[in-house]
Tab-separated table of C-alpha atoms and ligand atoms in Angstrom:
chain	number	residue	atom	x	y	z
K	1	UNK	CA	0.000	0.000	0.000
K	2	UNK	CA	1.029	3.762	-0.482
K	3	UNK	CA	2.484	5.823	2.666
K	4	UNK	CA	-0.148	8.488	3.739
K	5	UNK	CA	0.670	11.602	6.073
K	6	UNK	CA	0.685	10.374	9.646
K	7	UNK	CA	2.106	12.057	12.357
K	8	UNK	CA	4.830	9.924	14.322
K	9	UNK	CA	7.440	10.241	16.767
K	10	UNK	CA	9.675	8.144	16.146
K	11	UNK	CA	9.298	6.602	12.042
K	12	UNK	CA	12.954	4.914	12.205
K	13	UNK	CA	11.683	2.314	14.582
K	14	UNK	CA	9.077	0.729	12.103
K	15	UNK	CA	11.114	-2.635	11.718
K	16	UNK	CA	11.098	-2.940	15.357
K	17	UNK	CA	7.290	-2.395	15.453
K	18	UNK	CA	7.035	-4.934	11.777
K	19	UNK	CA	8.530	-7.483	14.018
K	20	UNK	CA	6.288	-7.383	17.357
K	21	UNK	CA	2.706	-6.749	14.086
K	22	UNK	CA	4.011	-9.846	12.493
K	23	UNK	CA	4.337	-11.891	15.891
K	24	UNK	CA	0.766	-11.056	16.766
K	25	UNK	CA	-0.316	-11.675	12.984
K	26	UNK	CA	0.567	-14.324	13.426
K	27	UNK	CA	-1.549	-15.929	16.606
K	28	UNK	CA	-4.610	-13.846	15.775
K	29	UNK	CA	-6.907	-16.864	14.317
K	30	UNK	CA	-9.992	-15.229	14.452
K	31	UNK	CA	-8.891	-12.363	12.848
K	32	UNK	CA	-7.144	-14.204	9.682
K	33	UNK	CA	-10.295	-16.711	9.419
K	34	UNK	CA	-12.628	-13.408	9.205
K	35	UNK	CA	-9.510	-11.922	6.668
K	36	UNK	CA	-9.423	-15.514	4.455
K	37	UNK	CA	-13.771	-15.099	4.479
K	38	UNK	CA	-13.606	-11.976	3.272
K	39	UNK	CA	-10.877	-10.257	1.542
K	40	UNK	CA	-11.832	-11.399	-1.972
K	41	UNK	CA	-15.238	-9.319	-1.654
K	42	UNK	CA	-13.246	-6.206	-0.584
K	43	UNK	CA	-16.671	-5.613	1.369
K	44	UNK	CA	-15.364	-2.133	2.910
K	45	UNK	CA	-14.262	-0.794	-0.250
K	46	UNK	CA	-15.058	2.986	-0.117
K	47	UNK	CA	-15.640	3.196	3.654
K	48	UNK	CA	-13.357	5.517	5.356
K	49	UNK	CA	-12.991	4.053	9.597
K	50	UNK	CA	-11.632	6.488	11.510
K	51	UNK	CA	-10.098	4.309	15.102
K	52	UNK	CA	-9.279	5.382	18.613
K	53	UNK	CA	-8.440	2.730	20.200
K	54	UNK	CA	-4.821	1.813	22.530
K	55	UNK	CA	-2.190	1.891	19.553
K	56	UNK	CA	-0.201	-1.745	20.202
K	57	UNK	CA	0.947	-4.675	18.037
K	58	UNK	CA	-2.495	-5.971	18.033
K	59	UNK	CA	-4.518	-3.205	17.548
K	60	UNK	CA	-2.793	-2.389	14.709
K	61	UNK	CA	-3.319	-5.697	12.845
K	62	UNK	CA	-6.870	-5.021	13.215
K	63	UNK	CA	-6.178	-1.987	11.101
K	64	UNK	CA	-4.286	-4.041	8.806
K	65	UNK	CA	-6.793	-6.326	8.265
K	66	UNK	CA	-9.676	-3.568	7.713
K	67	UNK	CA	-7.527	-1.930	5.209
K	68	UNK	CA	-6.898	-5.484	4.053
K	69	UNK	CA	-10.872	-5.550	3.434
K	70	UNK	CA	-10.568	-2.565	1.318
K	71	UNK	CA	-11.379	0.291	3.750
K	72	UNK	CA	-9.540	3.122	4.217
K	73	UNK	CA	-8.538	3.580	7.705
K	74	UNK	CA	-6.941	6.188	10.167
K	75	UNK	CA	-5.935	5.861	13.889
K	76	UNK	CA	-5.128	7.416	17.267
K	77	UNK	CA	-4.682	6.142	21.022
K	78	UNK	CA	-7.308	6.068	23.394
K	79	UNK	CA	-4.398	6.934	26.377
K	80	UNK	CA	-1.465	9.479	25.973
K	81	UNK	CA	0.654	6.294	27.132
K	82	UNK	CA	-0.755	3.563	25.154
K	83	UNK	CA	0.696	4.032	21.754
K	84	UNK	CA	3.633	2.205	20.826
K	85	UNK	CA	5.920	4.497	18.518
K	86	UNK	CA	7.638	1.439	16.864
K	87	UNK	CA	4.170	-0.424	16.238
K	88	UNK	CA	3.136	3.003	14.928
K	89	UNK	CA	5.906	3.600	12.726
K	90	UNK	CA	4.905	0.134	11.085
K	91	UNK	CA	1.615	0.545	10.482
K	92	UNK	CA	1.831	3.973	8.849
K	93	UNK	CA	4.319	1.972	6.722
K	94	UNK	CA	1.537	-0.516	5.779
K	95	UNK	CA	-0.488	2.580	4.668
K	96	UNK	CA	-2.618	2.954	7.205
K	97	UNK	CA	-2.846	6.717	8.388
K	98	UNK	CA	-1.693	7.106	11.974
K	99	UNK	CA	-1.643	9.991	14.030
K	100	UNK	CA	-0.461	9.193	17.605
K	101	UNK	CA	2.794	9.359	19.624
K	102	UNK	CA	3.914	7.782	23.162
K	103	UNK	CA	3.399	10.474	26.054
K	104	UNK	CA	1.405	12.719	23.459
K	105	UNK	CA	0.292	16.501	26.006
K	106	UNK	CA	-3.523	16.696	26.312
K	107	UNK	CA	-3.492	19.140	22.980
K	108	UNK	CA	-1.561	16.751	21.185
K	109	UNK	CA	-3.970	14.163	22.011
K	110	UNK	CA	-7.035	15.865	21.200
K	111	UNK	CA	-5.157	16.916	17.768
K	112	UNK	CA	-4.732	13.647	16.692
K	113	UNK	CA	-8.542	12.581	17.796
K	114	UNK	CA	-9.213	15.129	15.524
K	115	UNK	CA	-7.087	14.438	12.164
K	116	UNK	CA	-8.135	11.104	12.542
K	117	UNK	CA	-11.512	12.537	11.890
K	118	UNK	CA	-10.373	14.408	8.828
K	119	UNK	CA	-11.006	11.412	6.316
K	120	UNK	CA	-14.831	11.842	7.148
K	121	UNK	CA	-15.210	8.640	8.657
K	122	UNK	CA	-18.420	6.593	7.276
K	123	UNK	CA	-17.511	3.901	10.214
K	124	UNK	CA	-16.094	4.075	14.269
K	125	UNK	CA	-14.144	2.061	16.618
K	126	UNK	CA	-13.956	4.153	20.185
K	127	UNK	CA	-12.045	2.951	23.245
K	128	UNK	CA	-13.423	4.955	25.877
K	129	UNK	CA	-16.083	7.494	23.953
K	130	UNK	CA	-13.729	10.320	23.273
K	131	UNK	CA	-14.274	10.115	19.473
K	132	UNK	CA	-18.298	9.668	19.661
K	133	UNK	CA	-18.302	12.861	22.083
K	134	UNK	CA	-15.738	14.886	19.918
K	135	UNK	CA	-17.935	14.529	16.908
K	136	UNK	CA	-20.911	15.053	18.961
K	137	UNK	CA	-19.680	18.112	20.586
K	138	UNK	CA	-17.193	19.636	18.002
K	139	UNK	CA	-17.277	18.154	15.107
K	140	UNK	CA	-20.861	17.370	13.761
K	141	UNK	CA	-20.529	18.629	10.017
K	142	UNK	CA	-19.612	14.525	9.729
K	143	UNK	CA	-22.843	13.053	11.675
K	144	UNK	CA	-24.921	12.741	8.397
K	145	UNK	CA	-21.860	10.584	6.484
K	146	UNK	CA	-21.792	8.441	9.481
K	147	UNK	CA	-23.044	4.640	9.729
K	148	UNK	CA	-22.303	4.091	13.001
K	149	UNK	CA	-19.767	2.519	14.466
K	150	UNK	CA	-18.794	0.497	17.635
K	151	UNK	CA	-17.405	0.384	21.575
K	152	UNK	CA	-14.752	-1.223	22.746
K	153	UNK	CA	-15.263	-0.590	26.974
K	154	UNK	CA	-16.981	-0.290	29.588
K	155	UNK	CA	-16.455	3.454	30.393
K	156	UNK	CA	-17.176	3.893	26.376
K	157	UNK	CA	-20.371	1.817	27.084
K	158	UNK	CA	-21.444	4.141	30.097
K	159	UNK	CA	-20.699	7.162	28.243
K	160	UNK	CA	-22.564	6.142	24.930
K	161	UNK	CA	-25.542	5.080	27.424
K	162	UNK	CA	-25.813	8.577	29.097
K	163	UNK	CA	-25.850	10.627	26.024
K	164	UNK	CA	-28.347	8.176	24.838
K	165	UNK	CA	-30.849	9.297	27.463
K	166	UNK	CA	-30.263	12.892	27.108
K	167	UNK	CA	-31.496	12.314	23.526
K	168	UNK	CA	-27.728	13.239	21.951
K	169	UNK	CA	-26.854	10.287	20.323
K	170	UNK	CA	-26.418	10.839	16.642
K	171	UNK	CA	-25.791	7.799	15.231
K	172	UNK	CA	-26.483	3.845	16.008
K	173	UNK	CA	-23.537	2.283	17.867
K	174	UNK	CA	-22.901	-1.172	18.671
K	175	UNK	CA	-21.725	-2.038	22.376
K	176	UNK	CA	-18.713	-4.552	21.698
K	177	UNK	CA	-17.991	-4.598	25.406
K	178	UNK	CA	-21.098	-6.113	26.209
K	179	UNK	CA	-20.868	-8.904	23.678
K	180	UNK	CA	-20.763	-12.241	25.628
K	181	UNK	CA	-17.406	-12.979	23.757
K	182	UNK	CA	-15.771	-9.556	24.834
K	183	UNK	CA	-17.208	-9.342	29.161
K	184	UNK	CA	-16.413	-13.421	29.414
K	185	UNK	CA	-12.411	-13.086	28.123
K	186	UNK	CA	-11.074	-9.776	27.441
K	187	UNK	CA	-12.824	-8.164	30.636
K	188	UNK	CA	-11.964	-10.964	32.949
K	189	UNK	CA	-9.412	-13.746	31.493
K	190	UNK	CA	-7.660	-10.294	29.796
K	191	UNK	CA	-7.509	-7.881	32.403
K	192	UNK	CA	-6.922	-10.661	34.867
K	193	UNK	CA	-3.836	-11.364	33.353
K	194	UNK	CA	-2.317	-8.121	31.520
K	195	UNK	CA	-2.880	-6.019	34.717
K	196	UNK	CA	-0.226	-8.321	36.834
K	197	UNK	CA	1.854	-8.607	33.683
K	198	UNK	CA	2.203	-4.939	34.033
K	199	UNK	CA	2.509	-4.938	37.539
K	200	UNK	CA	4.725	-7.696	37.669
K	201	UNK	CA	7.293	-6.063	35.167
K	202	UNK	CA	6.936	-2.707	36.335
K	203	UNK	CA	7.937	-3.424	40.001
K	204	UNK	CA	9.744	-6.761	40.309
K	205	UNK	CA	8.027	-7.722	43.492
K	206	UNK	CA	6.795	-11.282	44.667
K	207	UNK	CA	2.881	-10.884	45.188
K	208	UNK	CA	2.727	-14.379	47.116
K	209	UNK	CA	1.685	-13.661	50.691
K	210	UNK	CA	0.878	-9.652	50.190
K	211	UNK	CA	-2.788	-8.410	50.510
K	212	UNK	CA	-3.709	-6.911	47.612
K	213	UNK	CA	-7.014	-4.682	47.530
K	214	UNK	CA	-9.256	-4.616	43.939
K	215	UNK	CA	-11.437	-1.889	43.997
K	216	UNK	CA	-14.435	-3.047	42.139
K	217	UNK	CA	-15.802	-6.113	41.050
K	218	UNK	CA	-17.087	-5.987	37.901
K	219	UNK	CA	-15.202	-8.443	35.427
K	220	UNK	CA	-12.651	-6.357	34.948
K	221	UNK	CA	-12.318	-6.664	38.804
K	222	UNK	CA	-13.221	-9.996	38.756
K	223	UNK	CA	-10.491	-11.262	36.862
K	224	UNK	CA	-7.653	-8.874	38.542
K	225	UNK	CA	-8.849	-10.578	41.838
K	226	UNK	CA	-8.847	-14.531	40.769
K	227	UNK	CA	-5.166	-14.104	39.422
K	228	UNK	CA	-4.506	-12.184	42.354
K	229	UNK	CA	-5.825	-15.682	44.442
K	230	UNK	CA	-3.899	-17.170	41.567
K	231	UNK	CA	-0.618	-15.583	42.700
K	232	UNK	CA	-0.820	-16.132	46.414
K	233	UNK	CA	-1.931	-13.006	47.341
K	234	UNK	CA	-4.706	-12.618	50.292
K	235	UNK	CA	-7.442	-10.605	48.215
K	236	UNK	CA	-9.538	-8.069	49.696
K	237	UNK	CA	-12.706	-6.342	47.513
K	238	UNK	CA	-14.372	-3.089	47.822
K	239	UNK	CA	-17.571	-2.017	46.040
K	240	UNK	CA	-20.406	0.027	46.157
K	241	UNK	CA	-22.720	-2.327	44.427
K	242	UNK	CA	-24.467	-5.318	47.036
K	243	UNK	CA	-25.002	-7.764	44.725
K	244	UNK	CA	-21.575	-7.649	43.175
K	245	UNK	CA	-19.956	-7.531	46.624
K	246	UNK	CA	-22.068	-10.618	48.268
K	247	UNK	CA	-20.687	-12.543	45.126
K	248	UNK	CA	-17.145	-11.723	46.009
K	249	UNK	CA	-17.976	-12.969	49.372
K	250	UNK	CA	-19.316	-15.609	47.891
K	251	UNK	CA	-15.896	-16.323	45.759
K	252	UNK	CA	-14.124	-16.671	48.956
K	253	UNK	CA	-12.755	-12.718	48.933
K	254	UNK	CA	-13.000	-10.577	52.159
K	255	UNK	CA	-15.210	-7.709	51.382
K	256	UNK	CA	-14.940	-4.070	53.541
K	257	UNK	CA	-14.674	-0.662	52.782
K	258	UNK	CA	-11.789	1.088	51.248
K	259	UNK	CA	-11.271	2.972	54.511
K	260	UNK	CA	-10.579	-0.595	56.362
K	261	UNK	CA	-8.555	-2.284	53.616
K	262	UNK	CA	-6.230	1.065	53.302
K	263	UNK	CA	-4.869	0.146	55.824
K	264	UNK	CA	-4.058	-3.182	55.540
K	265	UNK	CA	-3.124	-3.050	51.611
K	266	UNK	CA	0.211	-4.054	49.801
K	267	UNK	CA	-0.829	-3.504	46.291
K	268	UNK	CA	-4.057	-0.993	45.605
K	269	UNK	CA	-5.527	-1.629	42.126
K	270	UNK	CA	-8.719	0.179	41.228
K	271	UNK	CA	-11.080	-1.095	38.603
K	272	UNK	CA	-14.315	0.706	38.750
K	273	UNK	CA	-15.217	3.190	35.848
K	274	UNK	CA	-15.855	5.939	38.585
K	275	UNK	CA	-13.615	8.589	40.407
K	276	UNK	CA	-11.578	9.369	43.802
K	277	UNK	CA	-11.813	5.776	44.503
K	278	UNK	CA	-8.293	5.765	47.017
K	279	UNK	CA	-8.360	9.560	48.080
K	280	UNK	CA	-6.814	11.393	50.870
K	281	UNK	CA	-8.318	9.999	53.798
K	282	UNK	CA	-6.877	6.409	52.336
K	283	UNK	CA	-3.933	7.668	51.696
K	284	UNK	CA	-3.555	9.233	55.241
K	285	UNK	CA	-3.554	5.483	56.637
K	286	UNK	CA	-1.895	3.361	54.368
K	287	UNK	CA	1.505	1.233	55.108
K	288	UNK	CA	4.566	2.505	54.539
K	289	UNK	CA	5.376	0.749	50.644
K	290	UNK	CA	1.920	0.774	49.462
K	291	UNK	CA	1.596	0.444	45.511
K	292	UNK	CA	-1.517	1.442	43.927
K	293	UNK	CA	-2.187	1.019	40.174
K	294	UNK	CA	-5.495	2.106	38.210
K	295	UNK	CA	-6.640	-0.479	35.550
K	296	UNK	CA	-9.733	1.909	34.849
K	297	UNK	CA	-9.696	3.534	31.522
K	298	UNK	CA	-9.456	7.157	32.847
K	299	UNK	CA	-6.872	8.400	35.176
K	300	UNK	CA	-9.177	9.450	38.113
K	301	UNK	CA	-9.828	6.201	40.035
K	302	UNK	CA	-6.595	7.452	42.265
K	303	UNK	CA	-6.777	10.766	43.344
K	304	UNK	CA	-3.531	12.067	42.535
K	305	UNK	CA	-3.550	15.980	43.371
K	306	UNK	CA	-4.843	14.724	46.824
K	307	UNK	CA	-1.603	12.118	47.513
K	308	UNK	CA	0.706	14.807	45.729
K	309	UNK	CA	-0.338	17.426	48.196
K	310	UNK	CA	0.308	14.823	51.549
K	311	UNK	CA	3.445	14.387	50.309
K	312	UNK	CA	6.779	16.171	50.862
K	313	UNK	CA	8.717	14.724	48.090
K	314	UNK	CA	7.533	13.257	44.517
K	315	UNK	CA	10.168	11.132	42.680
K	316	UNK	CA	10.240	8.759	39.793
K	317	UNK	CA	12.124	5.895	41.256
K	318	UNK	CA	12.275	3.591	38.408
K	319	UNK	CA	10.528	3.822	35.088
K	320	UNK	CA	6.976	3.794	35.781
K	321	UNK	CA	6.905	4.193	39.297
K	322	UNK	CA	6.276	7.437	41.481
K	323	UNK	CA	7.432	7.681	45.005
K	324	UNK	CA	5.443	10.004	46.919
K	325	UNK	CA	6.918	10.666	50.174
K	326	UNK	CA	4.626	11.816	53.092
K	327	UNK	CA	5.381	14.539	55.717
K	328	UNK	CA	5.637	11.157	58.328
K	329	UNK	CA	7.916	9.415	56.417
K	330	UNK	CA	6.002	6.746	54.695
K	331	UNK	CA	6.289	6.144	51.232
K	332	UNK	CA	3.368	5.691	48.643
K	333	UNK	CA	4.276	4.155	44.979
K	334	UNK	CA	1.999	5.411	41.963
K	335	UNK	CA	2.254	3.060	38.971
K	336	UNK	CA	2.197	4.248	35.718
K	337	UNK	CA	0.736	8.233	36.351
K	338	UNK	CA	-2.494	6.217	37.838
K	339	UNK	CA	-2.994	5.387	33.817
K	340	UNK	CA	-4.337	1.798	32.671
K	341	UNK	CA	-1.478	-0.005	34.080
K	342	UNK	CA	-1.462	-3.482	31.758
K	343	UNK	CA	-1.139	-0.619	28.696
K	344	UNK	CA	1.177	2.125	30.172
K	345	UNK	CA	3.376	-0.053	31.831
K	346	UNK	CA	2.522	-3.247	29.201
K	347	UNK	CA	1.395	-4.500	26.283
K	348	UNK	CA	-1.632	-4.874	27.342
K	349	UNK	CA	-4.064	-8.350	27.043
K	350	UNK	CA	-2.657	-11.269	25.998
K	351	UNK	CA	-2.793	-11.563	21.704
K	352	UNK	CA	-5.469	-14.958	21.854
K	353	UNK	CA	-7.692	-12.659	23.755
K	354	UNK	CA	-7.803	-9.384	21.919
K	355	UNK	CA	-7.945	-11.696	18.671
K	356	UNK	CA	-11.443	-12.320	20.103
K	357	UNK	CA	-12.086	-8.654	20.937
K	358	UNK	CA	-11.176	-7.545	17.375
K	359	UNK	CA	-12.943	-10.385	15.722
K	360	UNK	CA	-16.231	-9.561	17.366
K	361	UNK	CA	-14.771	-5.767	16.326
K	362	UNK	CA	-14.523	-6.159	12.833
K	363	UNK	CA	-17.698	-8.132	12.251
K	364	UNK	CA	-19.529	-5.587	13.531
K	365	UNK	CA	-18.352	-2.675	11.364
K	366	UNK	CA	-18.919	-5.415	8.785
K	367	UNK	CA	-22.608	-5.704	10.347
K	368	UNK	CA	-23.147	-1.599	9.973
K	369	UNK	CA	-21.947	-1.666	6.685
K	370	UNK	CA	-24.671	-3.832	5.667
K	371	UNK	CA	-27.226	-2.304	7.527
K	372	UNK	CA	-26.695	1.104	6.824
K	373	UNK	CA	-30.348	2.062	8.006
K	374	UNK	CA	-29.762	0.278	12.120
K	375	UNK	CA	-31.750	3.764	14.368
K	376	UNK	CA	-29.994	5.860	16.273
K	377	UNK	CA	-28.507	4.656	19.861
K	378	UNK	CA	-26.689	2.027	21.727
K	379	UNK	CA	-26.982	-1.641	20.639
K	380	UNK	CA	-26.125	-5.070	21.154
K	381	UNK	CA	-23.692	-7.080	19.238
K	382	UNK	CA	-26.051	-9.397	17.162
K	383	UNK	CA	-26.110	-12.777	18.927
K	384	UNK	CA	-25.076	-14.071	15.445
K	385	UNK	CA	-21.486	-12.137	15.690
K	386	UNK	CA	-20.775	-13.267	19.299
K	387	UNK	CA	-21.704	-16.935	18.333
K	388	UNK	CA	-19.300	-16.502	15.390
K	389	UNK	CA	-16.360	-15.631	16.960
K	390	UNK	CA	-16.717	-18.378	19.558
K	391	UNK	CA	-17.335	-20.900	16.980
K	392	UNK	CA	-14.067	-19.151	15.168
K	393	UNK	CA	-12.116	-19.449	18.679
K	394	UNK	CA	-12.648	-23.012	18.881
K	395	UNK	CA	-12.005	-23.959	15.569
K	396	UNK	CA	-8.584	-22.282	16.363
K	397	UNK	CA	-8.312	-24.067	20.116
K	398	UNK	CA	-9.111	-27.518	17.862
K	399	UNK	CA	-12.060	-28.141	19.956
K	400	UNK	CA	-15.212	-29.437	18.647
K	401	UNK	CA	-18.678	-29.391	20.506
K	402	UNK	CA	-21.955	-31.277	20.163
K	403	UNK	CA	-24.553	-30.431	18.452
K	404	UNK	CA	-28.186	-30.976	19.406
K	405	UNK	CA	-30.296	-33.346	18.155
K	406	UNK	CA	-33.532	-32.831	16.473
K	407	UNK	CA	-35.404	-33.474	19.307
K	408	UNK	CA	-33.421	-31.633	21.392
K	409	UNK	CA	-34.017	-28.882	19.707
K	410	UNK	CA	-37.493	-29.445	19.699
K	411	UNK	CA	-38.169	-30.305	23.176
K	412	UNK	CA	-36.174	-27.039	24.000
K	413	UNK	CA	-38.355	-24.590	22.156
K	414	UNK	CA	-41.756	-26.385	22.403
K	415	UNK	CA	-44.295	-25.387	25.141
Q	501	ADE	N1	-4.997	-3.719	23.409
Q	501	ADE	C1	-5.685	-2.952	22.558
Q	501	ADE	N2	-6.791	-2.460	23.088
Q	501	ADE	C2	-6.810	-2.938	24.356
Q	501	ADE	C3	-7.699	-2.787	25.430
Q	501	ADE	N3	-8.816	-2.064	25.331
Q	501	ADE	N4	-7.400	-3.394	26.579
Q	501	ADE	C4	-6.277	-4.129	26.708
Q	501	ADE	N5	-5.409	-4.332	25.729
Q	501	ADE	C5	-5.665	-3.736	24.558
């Protein structure tokens, strides 16, 4: 394909960032099944997809393959620390247009949300809803050349929801993060696993025998917690929510508020979609060595101007990790600027897993595209598309299932 303008920081690094695209390419099953299916019908030839979505190895074979389909695409980050400037480098090579750098300032971020937009996007993929609310809010000259398009979390989800019921949602999109394929293994076996990956290589530290404290139990939460268990760790929950809370009770985790567990906490890890969830009065209690890392998608779960004004001195001790000393001599350790840890500090969930992500992904912009006329608001992912990329997932695991019978059938659906 032909290089397009994309802005980069750092273009001399694309054979590093070939090397980890082609490693990925390579394990992404799903992806190159739906890629085989497809690519002879070119089906998004003439759509323009304009993506914000965390800019890694994987990610950007998604955007491969959807240019591979014919469509023209263009990309940014959903984090300032999520982009990968090698893996970037690549993919502009591929001819994909890619505006996004590692550590990009606020304006440089909300630059490059909008020259994504520039190519008049007829399709979406959001991480997060800061594309659906920029066109909502700044740019709506492209509304009425917009499909729809599609959500990759759970924050995105929540946002998308909300502007629904004020009656400000332009366009239909689908909610991939509440696909049974997505909640079931990216949410839980994902997070579970890239969040002490990027823990875990961040800090060096043995997690056997600590306490470590999830705040939330969602399945983002969920899955943090049972590797936690996993890892020898004595795992304390908080939530808000009572049903969520009796069933981590129920899974054999101790259950209090954050005010009790600050105290006794190693690690801190927040996973909740909401804000100030460790805030000054936690901080005022907690042991001297305390680590806290956010695996929420927006920086706010730790309140950091409250811990930066306890303390007397604010280091980086080691790449990734902020010491914040307190006037009494304890020390607090911020991963990652309180940013998604498993994609600041990582590279994020495992490749099987966001192979099943971006499969449910690109069949649904394949879904819009042929039903250009879906209303306006939040959907679900057709049960058709979930049960595909399961099917896909097994084929690729080698694992066959049975299949009912006639009668089985019939006895289920009969009265
Ligand atoms: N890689 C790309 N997007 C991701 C996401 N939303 N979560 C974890 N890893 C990712």
């Amino acid at each position: 394909m032909s290089k397009v303008e994309s802005s980069l920081k750092k273009p001399e690094l694309a054979n590093e960032g070939r090397k980890k695209i082609d490693w990925v390419a390579d394990r992404m099953d799903i992806l190159n099944e739906i890629k085989w299916k497809y690519e002879g019908e070119q089906p998004l030839d003439g759509s323009s997809i304009s993506i914000c979505l965390h800019l890694e190895a994987k990610t950007a074979y998604m955007a491969q393959v959807l240019a591979d389909l014919g469509a023209r695409v263009s990309i940014t980050s959903s984090n300032p620390l999520s982009t990968q400037d090698d893996v970037a480098a690549a993919l502009a090579e591929y001819g994909v247009e890619v505006h996004s750098w590692y550590g990009a300032t606020e304006e440089e971020y909300n630059s490059f949300l909008n020259k994504v937009l520039d190519i008049k996007p007829h399709l979406l993929i959001d991480d997060g809803g800061d594309l659906v609310d920029l066109i909502h809010n700044t740019r709506r000259d492209l509304i009425k050349g917009i499909i729809g398009g599609s959500e990759e979390t759970t924050t995105g989800v929540q946002r998308l929801r909300a502007r629904e019921a004020e009656g400000k949602l332009e366009f239909p999109m689908l909610a991939v993060n509440d696909a049974y394929c997505k909640q079931l293994f990216d949410n839980r076996y994902g997070t579970g696993q890239s969040v002490w990956d990027g823990i875990i290589r961040t800090t060096n530290l043995v997690v056997a025998g600590k306490t470590v404290v999830v705040a939330g139990y969602g399945w983002c939460g969920k899955g943090v917690a049972m590797r936690a268990k996993g890892l020898g760790a004595r795992v304390i929950i908080t939530e808000t929510d009572p049903i969520r809370a009796s069933e981590a009770w129920m899974d054999g985790f101790r259950v209090m508020p954050m005010q009790e567990a600050a105290v006794q906490g190693d690690f801190f890890i927040t996973v909740t979609g909401c804000r100030d969830i460790i805030r000054g009065e936690h901080f005022r209690v907690m042991k001297d060595g305390a680590i806290l890392a956010n695996a929420g998608h927006f920086d706010v779960e730790i309140n950091i101007p409250e811990l930066s004004e306890q303390s007397l001195i604010e280091e980086e001790v080691r790449k990734n990790i902020r010491k914040y000393e307190m006037k009494d001599g304890r020390r607090i350790y911020l991963l990652a600027e309180g940013r998604l840890v498993n994609l600041a500090a990582g590279d994020g969930h495992p490749v099987e897993i966001m192979d099943m992500s971006f499969g449910l992904q690109v069949l649904s912009l394949l879904c819009l595209k042929e039903n250009p006329d879906l209303e306006k608001g939040v959907h679900r992912v057709p049960d058709e598309i979930d049960r595909e990329v399961a099917y896909l997932k097994l084929k690729s695991l080698n694992v066959s299932i049975d299949e009912l019978t006639p009668a089985q059938k019939e006895y289920l659906t009969s009265s």
